Amino acid sequence: MNKPIVFHYIAKIMLTSSALFLLPCAVSFYYHEKRIAMIFLLIAIIMAVIMAPLTAIKPKNKQMYAREGLVIVAMLWVIFSVIGALPFYFSGEIPHFIDAIFESASGFTTTGSTILTDVESLSRGMLFWRSFTHWVGGMGVLVLAIAILPTSNEAMHLMSAECAGPQVGKIVPKGKDSARYLYIIYAALTVLTIIFLLIGGMPLFDSVCHAMGAAGTGGFSIKNTGIAFYNSAYIDGVLTVSMILFGVNFSMYYFLLIRRF
Amino acid sequence: MKIVIIGCGKVGTSLCSSLGNEDNDITVIDSDPKALKRVSDTQDVMCIEGDGANADIQYEANVNKAGLLIATTPNDELNILCCLIAKRLGVKRTISRVRNPVYFKQMDLIKEDLGLSMVINPELITADEIFRILMFPAAARIDVFAKGRMELVEYRIAEGSPLEGKTLAEVYKKNNVQYLICAIERESNVFIPSGDFILRAGDRINIAASHENLEKFFRTMGTLKNKARTVMLIGGGKICHYLTNRLTESGVRVKIVESNFEKCRQLAEELPKATIIHGDGTEQELLEEEGLVDVDAFISMTGIDEENIIMSLYAKKNSDAKIITKINRDSYNDLAAQMGIDCIISPKQLTASTILSYVRSIDTSTSNSIEALYHIVGNKVEAIEFRVNEDIKDLVGVPIRELKLKKNILICAIFRKRNVIIPNGSDTLEIGDTVIIIQKDHRIFDLEDILD
């Protein structure tokens, strides 16, 4: 096992993903939740400050095999679950750390179970972060990393470890480009869902959170009563359709787009 | 560039890895799912299972939008057919591997009709390479630059050589010959050396100089060998066929040992000037009997790597002949080199590197100052020939020692009118010159790119 390279990649991916915290930070700031915004910002900064020097250590042996890929992927899921729990814990909105981890793991793995009895008591920033974990987890943390990171062949091993199943779902020759196209489709569909929810009279914040929940096929809601809160057949319909669309293999959309079916 | 490779055998796979590392989008077509799995596990390429000559499959691989199609299936006819279909679908260039000597001979006749950009015959390339080495046996490998005005040879520093333990600056000062050591291979690392680099025994150095200067260099080293007069070949395959033709043409006496009797008869008919011996080359007694001790060169090129290595080791021990070994598996190269077999020929690698050079030259044809491009030292180092024109005023007229070059870049030679200049720090580049840059790890498209 080439431990230095495993270490190097994890550090690199963590450094990139520290940027994930900036989005909920901006949302909190927008809704005047200064304390929550500061927590997100601090986590992002601390993570970047710790990881940046670690990525500078270049491993001598750059050889990477499927083994290393599997280890990186497995470790990242655990690490993400823990890191994702930090905002819940530090904001005090989920006082027990174990509970926070449960919530975050449930979010990233798009499981959708929750320990919260009163979701509505959470701040807007936290609600957004909860749904955002669904959105990121829906496509896979690593696909995001592959799309962003300037890696070449090594990404292959990560990708084949990340994607369950015998064949890597490639739509264009380069893994990195494939990941990018998939993310563009994913993001576009999410925006579409948001627009349709807005037309149904759902507030913007609620639309974004629910669209992200549907995109990850997870199901976190921001209301205690879930979608029933809105009491609208139209909204039920929009979400049902979007759930089905997000459940389909994304390669299909690509081939639909380039009219090669 | 988008590249489609049909057939992922040895050459196909090695092309995937070398081309894939250079920012190309590669799609591989093969009818064997196992072979595809092997490639897709290690390389960032897209795989499509199916018959390469099927237009639907080619369409699926986006051949119509690709810049290059390379056909390397085991079957010549299929390769040509694949290229023909791809050309109709709209690919810009096609390369086909053609092994059959009869087909290859008449390729010039039909190449244009078939729309082929390049036809590659691995056995012929290999035979040419071996022939070049036999003409200059002191070197382990020879590349020719600038229409033969400069040669680059690989030479292994033996134990007790006068070069051992010296820095390059000392070596240059000592003998009054114009040459440049432009790349050094030590184990599996490659260095582009500066003057304070200390040479060690076992290093494989790459020396650039004109042919006369190289002869002088080897004479001062005491290792100049004349070109081979008698050659013993083990294994009568296609390479042997091409090589024997070239050797007998230039008056070299050739002895071929082949174990298959039918093949021997065929060879005897086709190659009347060579001596054909029916026997097993791995039998040491036979080699002795046929005069292993007296031959100038011994070339083992049966289809089995292990046999070739063993025979070469035996020959090395029992004669002073120049020994050339054909090894197909990359992983054996380092091992064999450690055992003292320094001149290794791999048809697969030669084929891949010829194609790679071609692809790189398409890539760089957008830059108008590049004249030619060569891959040396096992594809790890590039030698690029540039024309110096008016656009690069920063470089012209400045002594080389004052240029701030990037790391791992060396100005190897300057051609001015008829002269070859191996530059030292005080030489300058002038408009109208042609210059050879040796570089590793960079992508250089313009002469200005060499500056830091």
XYZ file of C-alpha atoms in Angstrom:
713
model
C 0.000 0.000 0.000
C 1.344 3.380 -1.003
C 0.336 5.339 2.091
C 1.876 8.682 1.135
C -0.193 8.895 -2.038
C -3.385 7.987 -0.182
C -2.580 10.751 2.274
C -1.771 13.173 -0.516
C -5.041 12.611 -2.339
C -7.161 12.811 0.765
C -5.511 16.098 1.687
C -6.020 17.408 -1.819
C -9.692 16.463 -1.917
C -10.261 17.907 1.556
C -8.642 21.162 0.523
C -10.952 21.413 -2.468
C -14.025 20.490 -0.479
C -13.370 23.099 2.186
C -14.944 25.397 -0.394
C -18.230 23.523 0.102
C -18.716 25.341 3.396
C -18.654 28.720 1.715
C -22.065 28.249 0.115
C -24.005 27.704 3.388
C -21.867 30.495 4.839
C -23.179 32.881 2.192
C -26.742 31.688 2.796
C -26.468 32.289 6.551
C -25.019 35.698 5.922
C -27.894 36.558 3.599
C -30.417 35.660 6.288
C -28.498 37.718 8.886
C -27.398 34.683 10.913
C -23.959 36.119 11.567
C -22.925 33.531 14.160
C -23.799 30.590 11.941
C -22.050 32.242 9.002
C -18.923 32.676 11.098
C -18.966 28.993 12.067
C -19.109 27.885 8.438
C -16.428 30.372 7.456
C -14.133 29.293 10.287
C -14.495 25.611 9.460
C -13.660 26.326 5.830
C -10.637 28.436 6.728
C -9.290 26.025 9.334
C -9.675 23.092 6.968
C -7.914 24.949 4.176
C -5.117 26.124 6.452
C -4.470 22.594 7.741
C -4.748 20.880 4.383
C -2.829 23.321 2.189
C 0.616 22.540 3.641
C -0.203 18.820 3.667
C -0.902 18.822 -0.052
C 2.461 20.446 -0.609
C 4.156 17.226 0.511
C 4.621 15.432 -2.781
C 4.886 11.649 -2.458
C 8.005 10.225 -4.098
C 6.329 7.146 -5.434
C 3.390 8.253 -7.550
C 2.267 4.746 -8.437
C -1.368 4.210 -7.613
C -3.431 1.060 -7.989
C -7.038 0.091 -7.445
C -6.178 -0.725 -3.820
C -5.234 2.842 -3.007
C -8.352 4.069 -4.808
C -10.594 1.893 -2.670
C -8.959 3.057 0.531
C -9.228 6.722 -0.416
C -12.898 6.407 -1.275
C -13.787 4.458 1.851
C -11.913 6.876 4.098
C -13.406 9.920 2.444
C -16.962 8.838 3.156
C -16.115 8.511 6.835
C -14.173 11.761 6.937
C -16.934 13.640 5.174
C -19.536 12.354 7.585
C -17.470 13.608 10.515
C -16.608 16.957 8.977
C -20.166 17.475 7.855
C -21.225 17.086 11.460
C -19.013 19.910 12.712
C -21.373 22.795 11.828
C -24.327 21.092 13.538
C -22.262 20.504 16.654
C -20.490 23.861 16.936
C -23.645 25.834 16.349
C -25.162 23.960 19.279
C -28.251 23.145 17.266
C -27.558 19.424 17.560
C -25.897 19.277 20.981
C -24.676 15.670 20.898
C -21.795 14.992 18.541
C -22.965 11.455 17.772
C -26.340 12.828 16.742
C -24.605 15.380 14.539
C -22.624 12.638 12.828
C -25.794 10.659 12.290
C -27.434 13.632 10.627
C -24.428 14.367 8.435
C -23.874 10.731 7.418
C -27.547 10.394 6.639
C -27.225 13.500 4.492
C -24.095 12.567 2.522
C -25.219 9.010 1.901
C -28.665 10.378 0.895
C -30.328 8.079 3.393
C -32.715 10.754 4.642
C -33.211 9.562 8.221
C -33.080 12.217 10.890
C -32.701 12.475 14.665
C -34.392 15.862 14.755
C -37.863 16.033 16.190
C -38.320 19.712 15.489
C -36.643 20.570 12.192
C -38.184 24.000 12.041
C -36.235 25.169 15.095
C -32.964 24.978 13.122
C -31.437 28.135 11.701
C -31.661 28.728 7.970
C -27.929 28.148 7.500
C -28.144 24.714 9.124
C -31.243 23.768 7.151
C -29.453 24.709 3.970
C -26.344 22.712 4.963
C -28.506 19.684 5.723
C -30.074 19.737 2.281
C -26.787 20.615 0.660
C -25.200 17.404 1.995
C -27.927 15.562 0.093
C -27.102 17.408 -3.090
C -23.351 16.756 -2.838
C -23.843 13.142 -1.749
C -26.329 12.483 -4.541
C -23.622 12.608 -7.196
C -20.856 11.386 -4.933
C -18.257 13.466 -3.197
C -15.562 11.941 -5.336
C -17.159 12.680 -8.649
C -17.038 16.296 -7.516
C -13.389 15.941 -6.609
C -12.571 14.286 -9.929
C -14.375 17.044 -11.806
C -12.406 19.750 -10.020
C -8.995 18.245 -9.325
C -6.307 18.420 -11.987
C -5.544 14.707 -11.924
C -4.974 12.378 -14.792
C -4.767 8.639 -14.757
C -4.975 8.253 -11.017
C -8.531 9.533 -11.091
C -9.407 6.312 -12.897
C -8.862 4.246 -9.799
C -10.879 6.651 -7.697
C -13.701 6.603 -10.157
C -13.879 2.840 -10.457
C -13.825 2.563 -6.683
C -16.532 5.180 -6.287
C -18.962 3.870 -8.860
C -20.498 0.645 -7.722
C -20.918 -1.861 -10.510
C -18.639 -3.504 -13.008
C -18.178 -0.729 -15.548
C -17.148 2.838 -14.979
C -19.919 4.995 -16.331
C -18.020 7.004 -18.853
C -19.698 9.129 -21.436
C -16.611 10.755 -22.934
C -13.055 9.371 -23.010
C -11.624 11.409 -20.146
C -12.959 10.565 -16.704
C -12.637 14.172 -15.658
C -14.722 15.457 -18.553
C -17.321 12.774 -17.886
C -17.593 13.918 -14.269
C -17.963 17.530 -15.399
C -20.713 16.798 -17.883
C -22.574 14.740 -15.304
C -22.371 17.617 -12.834
C -23.603 20.120 -15.380
C -26.641 17.924 -16.093
C -27.192 17.435 -12.368
C -27.034 21.146 -11.634
C -29.259 22.042 -14.568
C -31.949 19.582 -13.488
C -31.786 20.941 -9.939
C -32.260 24.509 -11.136
C -35.202 23.347 -13.252
C -36.836 21.759 -10.216
C -36.317 24.953 -8.220
C -38.001 27.013 -10.918
C -40.988 24.695 -11.068
C -41.348 24.771 -7.284
C -41.214 28.579 -7.310
C -44.016 28.640 -9.866
C -46.092 26.603 -7.417
C -45.739 29.375 -4.877
C -43.103 27.799 -2.629
C -40.689 30.376 -1.138
C -37.197 30.497 -2.673
C -35.336 29.101 0.323
C -37.778 26.203 0.675
C -37.613 25.493 -3.059
C -33.838 25.318 -3.072
C -33.701 22.991 -0.059
C -36.400 20.672 -1.351
C -34.944 20.595 -4.835
C -31.572 19.600 -3.415
C -33.216 16.924 -1.299
C -34.997 15.534 -4.347
C -31.820 15.719 -6.447
C -29.940 13.518 -4.025
C -33.010 11.281 -3.770
C -32.572 11.661 -0.023
C -35.634 13.429 1.292
C -34.628 15.827 4.062
C -37.373 18.367 4.423
C -37.214 21.676 6.229
C -40.696 21.387 7.696
C -41.795 19.073 10.467
C -44.709 17.886 8.409
C -42.631 17.526 5.269
C -44.165 18.334 1.900
C -47.667 18.062 3.423
C -46.971 21.511 4.914
C -47.559 23.165 1.554
C -50.763 21.270 0.904
C -50.453 21.598 -2.854
C -51.024 18.844 -5.382
C -48.870 20.792 -7.860
C -45.815 20.757 -5.570
C -46.317 17.054 -4.832
C -46.422 16.434 -8.562
C -43.308 18.460 -9.347
C -41.306 16.683 -6.661
C -42.566 13.253 -7.721
C -41.489 13.838 -11.301
C -38.126 15.237 -10.259
C -37.492 12.281 -7.959
C -38.042 9.932 -10.885
C -35.820 12.020 -13.166
C -33.006 12.108 -10.614
C -33.304 8.387 -10.065
C -32.429 7.645 -13.688
C -28.831 7.010 -14.754
C -27.369 10.343 -15.753
C -25.473 9.009 -18.729
C -28.855 8.657 -20.366
C -29.439 12.413 -20.294
C -26.096 12.997 -21.905
C -26.917 10.671 -24.751
C -30.358 12.261 -25.050
C -28.715 15.661 -25.260
C -26.349 14.697 -28.036
C -29.231 12.879 -29.760
C -27.602 9.505 -29.794
C -29.985 7.046 -28.390
C -6.888 15.618 -29.975
C -9.472 12.856 -30.185
C -7.838 9.551 -31.029
C -9.507 6.218 -31.718
C -7.415 3.064 -31.363
C -8.714 -0.182 -32.788
C -7.246 -3.275 -31.200
C -5.783 -3.164 -27.720
C -2.989 -5.686 -27.891
C 0.554 -4.881 -26.836
C 1.018 -1.879 -29.091
C -2.513 -0.591 -28.553
C -2.116 -0.667 -24.792
C 1.236 1.004 -24.829
C -0.157 3.725 -27.116
C -3.040 4.264 -24.699
C -0.688 5.006 -21.869
C 1.744 7.214 -23.760
C -0.874 9.143 -25.730
C -3.289 9.346 -22.811
C -0.701 11.147 -20.738
C -0.545 13.885 -23.314
C -3.993 15.383 -23.056
C -5.565 13.310 -25.800
C -9.074 11.895 -25.595
C -8.715 8.206 -26.355
C -11.366 5.690 -27.311
C -10.420 2.040 -27.723
C -12.348 -0.474 -29.794
C -11.740 -4.202 -29.418
C -13.840 -7.297 -29.772
C -12.343 -8.910 -26.673
C -14.003 -7.645 -23.469
C -11.156 -9.009 -21.341
C -8.562 -6.970 -23.177
C -10.745 -3.886 -22.808
C -11.165 -4.475 -19.100
C -7.398 -4.628 -18.710
C -6.963 -1.257 -20.391
C -9.864 0.477 -18.707
C -8.618 -0.618 -15.302
C -5.374 1.232 -15.677
C -5.921 3.950 -18.249
C -8.270 6.885 -18.495
C -9.772 5.849 -21.813
C -13.227 5.033 -23.117
C -13.745 1.438 -24.239
C -16.173 0.157 -26.817
C -16.645 -3.534 -27.440
C -17.197 -4.598 -31.006
C -15.786 -5.125 -34.456
C -13.568 -2.208 -35.434
C -14.533 -2.499 -39.066
C -18.205 -2.059 -38.223
C -19.221 1.461 -39.228
C -21.853 1.611 -36.468
C -19.252 0.822 -33.834
C -16.907 3.399 -35.304
C -19.730 5.921 -35.304
C -20.376 5.125 -31.660
C -16.721 5.868 -30.976
C -17.179 9.280 -32.611
C -14.711 8.481 -35.350
C -16.291 11.172 -37.499
C -15.100 13.802 -35.027
C -11.721 12.251 -34.272
C -8.399 13.600 -35.459
C -6.685 10.255 -35.776
C -7.499 6.578 -36.042
C -4.859 3.947 -35.342
C -5.595 0.364 -36.389
C -3.438 -2.204 -34.608
C -5.429 -5.418 -34.749
C -3.415 -8.586 -35.473
C -4.918 -8.736 -38.941
C -3.517 -6.577 -41.780
C -6.600 -6.713 -43.959
C -8.809 -5.738 -41.043
C -6.532 -2.819 -40.202
C -6.697 -1.484 -43.722
C -10.462 -1.957 -43.826
C -10.889 -0.139 -40.515
C -8.892 2.807 -41.818
C -10.842 2.895 -45.059
C -14.191 2.991 -43.256
C -12.952 5.586 -40.791
C -11.768 7.777 -43.617
C -15.229 7.600 -45.204
C -16.790 8.523 -41.859
C -14.642 11.615 -41.780
C -11.612 11.021 -39.577
C -8.756 13.369 -40.438
C -5.846 10.932 -40.417
C -5.402 7.183 -40.225
C -2.481 4.979 -39.284
C -2.530 1.290 -40.090
C -0.205 -1.445 -38.987
C 0.702 -3.725 -41.859
C 2.965 -6.678 -41.178
C 2.711 -8.765 -44.315
C 5.889 -8.029 -46.318
C 4.030 -8.431 -49.613
C 1.345 -5.919 -48.685
C 3.858 -3.549 -47.221
C 5.975 -3.549 -50.332
C 3.099 -2.379 -52.494
C 1.763 0.093 -49.961
C 3.188 3.042 -51.849
C 0.989 2.040 -54.755
C -2.266 2.067 -52.853
C -1.582 4.243 -49.842
C -3.247 7.284 -51.365
C -6.291 5.397 -52.568
C -6.772 4.013 -49.100
C -6.336 7.450 -47.574
C -3.722 6.252 -45.114
C -1.534 8.898 -43.491
C 0.996 6.402 -42.283
C 1.642 2.708 -42.650
C 3.689 1.133 -39.954
C 5.488 -2.176 -40.094
C 6.878 -3.066 -36.664
C 9.233 -5.752 -37.940
C 10.712 -3.453 -40.562
C 11.261 -0.639 -38.072
C 12.910 -3.089 -35.725
C 15.145 -4.448 -38.470
C 16.160 -0.897 -39.423
C 16.999 -0.093 -35.843
C 19.126 -3.219 -35.447
C 20.846 -2.478 -38.733
C 21.747 1.033 -37.604
C 23.244 -0.308 -34.405
C 25.275 -2.916 -36.277
C 26.781 -0.156 -38.372
C 28.007 1.546 -35.198
C 28.362 -1.189 -32.596
C 29.976 0.931 -29.893
C 26.587 2.477 -29.160
C 23.597 0.775 -27.672
C 21.206 2.939 -29.656
C 21.465 5.557 -32.371
C 19.199 8.369 -33.448
C 19.938 10.569 -36.403
C 19.120 14.281 -36.445
C 19.048 17.029 -39.007
C 19.354 14.761 -42.023
C 22.308 12.886 -40.627
C 24.382 15.906 -39.634
C 24.171 14.957 -36.002
C 23.827 11.627 -34.257
C 22.714 10.811 -30.782
C 24.048 7.578 -29.352
C 23.450 5.771 -26.128
C 26.553 4.451 -24.437
C 26.868 2.545 -21.197
C 29.725 3.475 -18.897
C 31.482 0.271 -17.919
C 33.289 -0.404 -14.649
C 36.735 1.147 -14.746
C 35.918 3.436 -17.635
C 37.940 6.672 -17.711
C 34.647 8.538 -17.426
C 33.734 6.997 -14.091
C 33.627 9.368 -11.138
C 34.243 12.497 -13.215
C 32.015 15.499 -13.516
C 30.839 16.412 -16.988
C 32.900 19.608 -16.928
C 36.069 17.556 -16.340
C 35.134 15.119 -19.071
C 34.590 17.901 -21.593
C 37.869 19.566 -20.687
C 39.881 16.386 -21.018
C 39.371 15.430 -24.614
C 39.341 17.916 -27.372
C 36.309 16.627 -29.210
C 33.077 18.488 -29.817
C 30.251 16.556 -28.214
C 27.579 16.965 -25.596
C 26.212 14.534 -23.056
C 22.584 15.509 -23.137
C 20.747 12.898 -21.100
C 21.784 10.334 -18.534
C 19.818 7.278 -17.523
C 20.605 5.930 -14.101
C 18.538 2.887 -13.160
C 15.050 4.005 -14.106
C 15.647 7.747 -13.699
C 16.562 10.130 -16.473
C 18.594 13.272 -15.860
C 19.254 16.247 -18.064
C 22.677 16.973 -16.622
C 24.515 20.191 -15.873
C 28.311 20.548 -15.748
C 28.688 19.370 -12.153
C 26.917 16.048 -12.711
C 29.168 13.158 -11.621
C 29.181 10.082 -13.850
C 29.025 6.607 -12.386
C 29.620 3.164 -13.776
C 26.390 1.715 -15.122
C 25.045 5.085 -16.267
C 23.734 5.107 -19.772
C 24.764 8.388 -21.310
C 23.338 9.911 -24.475
C 25.968 11.673 -26.515
C 25.182 14.115 -29.298
C 27.834 14.849 -31.903
C 28.578 14.601 -35.574
C 29.540 11.171 -36.868
C 33.281 11.948 -37.125
C 33.370 13.391 -33.621
C 31.605 10.361 -32.253
C 34.208 8.118 -33.827
C 36.905 10.268 -32.260
C 35.175 10.077 -28.915
C 34.926 6.313 -28.980
C 38.534 6.067 -30.134
C 39.740 8.071 -27.120
C 37.586 5.854 -24.941
C 39.240 2.847 -26.533
C 35.894 1.288 -27.313
C 35.591 1.989 -31.020
C 34.438 -1.123 -32.795
C 34.279 -1.319 -36.523
C 30.994 -2.126 -38.132
C 30.034 -5.735 -37.903
C 31.260 -8.084 -40.679
C 29.743 -11.359 -39.541
C 26.452 -11.607 -37.731
C 24.655 -14.516 -36.097
C 20.866 -14.323 -35.876
C 18.786 -16.626 -33.720
C 15.183 -16.990 -34.785
C 14.039 -16.697 -38.366
C 10.967 -14.517 -38.103
C 9.955 -11.494 -40.136
C 12.506 -9.217 -38.500
C 15.206 -11.679 -39.455
C 13.961 -11.607 -43.020
C 14.119 -7.821 -43.353
C 17.383 -7.545 -41.455
C 19.170 -10.222 -43.464
C 18.198 -8.494 -46.690
C 19.693 -5.236 -45.525
C 22.809 -6.856 -44.095
C 23.630 -8.971 -47.130
C 23.101 -5.928 -49.345
C 25.876 -4.137 -47.491
C 28.177 -7.126 -47.607
C 27.786 -8.539 -44.117
C 27.921 -12.305 -43.711
C 24.810 -13.605 -41.993
C 24.208 -16.894 -40.225
C 20.656 -17.696 -39.169
C 19.764 -20.356 -36.605
C 16.161 -21.503 -36.750
C 14.565 -24.519 -35.110
C 11.629 -25.042 -37.460
C 12.746 -27.085 -40.463
C 10.020 -25.869 -42.819
C 10.897 -22.289 -41.986
C 14.566 -23.009 -42.644
C 13.750 -24.249 -46.117
C 11.667 -21.209 -46.828
C 14.403 -18.891 -45.542
C 17.010 -20.668 -47.637
C 14.933 -20.014 -50.722
C 14.199 -16.405 -49.901
C 17.638 -15.455 -48.619
C 20.152 -17.174 -50.865
C 23.098 -15.169 -49.557
C 22.637 -16.121 -45.909
C 23.667 -19.361 -44.248
C 20.680 -21.076 -42.666
C 21.260 -23.527 -39.853
C 18.539 -25.836 -38.641
C 18.907 -26.187 -34.901
C 17.939 -24.951 -31.493
C 19.623 -21.642 -30.617
C 19.359 -22.363 -26.911
C 21.744 -25.324 -27.317
C 25.076 -23.883 -26.355
C 27.063 -26.555 -28.137
C 25.432 -25.643 -31.413
C 26.298 -21.977 -30.963
C 29.932 -22.868 -30.250
C 30.055 -25.142 -33.240
C 28.728 -22.450 -35.521
C 31.456 -20.088 -34.412
C 29.913 -17.904 -31.752
C 33.404 -16.893 -30.678
C 34.265 -15.360 -34.031
C 31.118 -13.414 -34.914
C 31.044 -9.635 -34.607
C 27.446 -9.488 -33.553
C 24.984 -11.861 -31.969
C 21.275 -11.089 -32.175
C 18.722 -13.162 -30.314
C 15.230 -12.538 -31.567
C 13.106 -15.596 -31.114
C 9.525 -15.071 -30.032
C 10.283 -15.898 -26.417
C 11.824 -13.161 -24.251
C 13.259 -15.511 -21.660
C 15.094 -17.587 -24.273
C 16.498 -14.420 -25.809
C 17.811 -13.200 -22.477
C 19.424 -16.532 -21.629
C 21.071 -16.851 -25.047
C 22.395 -13.302 -24.833
C 23.854 -13.928 -21.403
C 25.605 -17.012 -22.693
C 26.898 -15.227 -25.772
C 28.122 -12.315 -23.692
C 30.114 -14.654 -21.539
C 31.703 -16.515 -24.423
C 32.464 -13.933 -27.055
C 33.282 -10.264 -27.618
C 30.447 -9.885 -30.082
C 28.036 -6.977 -29.979
C 24.921 -8.449 -28.434
C 21.425 -7.322 -29.295
C 18.438 -8.821 -27.541
C 14.818 -8.596 -28.552
C 12.606 -8.230 -25.509
C 8.924 -7.546 -25.825
C 7.928 -7.170 -22.225
C 8.734 -3.779 -20.751
C 9.090 -5.192 -17.286
C 12.074 -7.310 -18.313
C 14.081 -4.370 -19.609
C 15.437 -3.107 -16.302
C 16.182 -6.603 -15.125
C 18.048 -7.510 -18.289
C 19.964 -4.228 -18.189
C 21.117 -5.038 -14.685
C 22.447 -8.367 -15.882
C 24.582 -6.549 -18.421
C 22.413 -6.895 -21.501
C 22.527 -3.280 -22.512
C 21.287 -3.322 -26.057
C 17.619 -4.196 -25.958
C 15.230 -3.919 -28.859
C 11.493 -3.957 -28.374
C 9.362 -3.935 -31.543
C 6.350 -2.888 -29.524
C 8.125 0.112 -28.062
C 9.629 1.122 -31.373
C 6.210 0.998 -33.015
C 4.577 2.953 -30.243
C 7.276 5.591 -30.210
C 7.174 6.015 -33.984
C 3.435 6.585 -33.802
C 3.877 8.859 -30.802
C 6.365 11.017 -32.664
C 3.905 11.278 -35.519
C 1.077 12.306 -33.200
C 3.255 14.873 -31.488
C 4.271 16.287 -34.836
C 0.565 16.732 -35.750
C 0.079 18.423 -32.388
C 2.922 20.775 -32.931
C 2.321 21.442 -36.600
C 0.339 24.473 -35.445
C 3.596 25.955 -34.266
C 5.462 26.896 -37.380
C 8.950 27.005 -35.976
C 9.202 23.289 -35.114
C 11.039 21.380 -37.822
C 11.071 17.920 -36.331
C 10.554 16.106 -33.109
C 12.148 12.935 -31.774
C 11.552 10.811 -28.728
C 14.692 9.492 -27.142
C 15.720 7.592 -24.026
C 12.689 5.315 -23.916
C 10.261 8.155 -24.728
C 11.181 9.999 -21.573
C 13.079 12.769 -23.301
C 12.174 14.856 -26.320
C 14.546 16.345 -28.825
C 12.947 19.163 -30.797
C 14.390 20.816 -33.844
C 13.517 24.521 -34.102
C 14.167 27.139 -36.713
C 15.275 30.449 -35.241
C 13.232 33.228 -36.843
C 12.692 36.953 -36.216
C 9.842 36.468 -33.742
C 12.064 35.519 -30.847
C 14.272 38.532 -30.344
C 14.788 37.747 -26.659
C 16.930 34.776 -27.536
C 18.893 35.980 -30.526
C 22.445 37.164 -30.004
C 22.483 36.453 -26.257
C 25.266 34.167 -25.023
C 23.701 30.900 -23.874
C 25.039 31.164 -20.364
C 23.006 34.364 -19.882
C 19.732 32.743 -20.945
C 17.557 31.711 -18.036
C 16.421 28.277 -19.178
C 13.775 26.203 -17.451
C 14.895 23.175 -15.507
C 15.633 20.044 -17.545
C 16.163 21.901 -20.785
C 19.360 21.866 -22.758
C 20.429 23.499 -25.982
C 22.058 20.540 -27.611
C 23.240 21.678 -31.013
C 23.117 24.605 -33.394
C 23.232 24.188 -37.149
C 24.542 27.287 -38.861
C 24.855 27.055 -42.625
C 26.876 23.875 -43.091
C 28.393 23.776 -39.616
C 27.326 21.861 -36.558
C 28.045 23.777 -33.371
C 27.928 21.960 -30.069
C 27.391 25.068 -27.987
C 29.212 26.172 -24.886
C 28.195 29.110 -22.720
C 29.528 31.786 -25.000
C 27.759 30.689 -28.184
C 24.700 32.572 -29.354
C 21.627 31.798 -31.411
C 21.328 33.731 -34.659
C 18.435 34.193 -37.034
C 18.459 31.473 -39.655
C 19.976 28.856 -37.388
C 18.401 25.525 -36.656
C 18.673 24.463 -33.064
C 18.039 21.200 -31.224
C 16.528 21.455 -27.763
C 16.623 18.508 -25.396
C 13.873 18.588 -22.814
C 12.034 16.500 -20.294
C 8.753 17.091 -18.405
C 7.696 20.169 -20.381
C 5.502 20.815 -23.362
C 7.395 23.054 -25.699
C 5.728 24.502 -28.776
C 7.871 27.523 -29.388
C 11.481 28.374 -28.878
C 10.431 31.037 -26.380
C 8.927 28.342 -24.157
C 12.381 27.266 -23.057
C 12.885 30.457 -21.077
C 11.882 30.411 -17.446
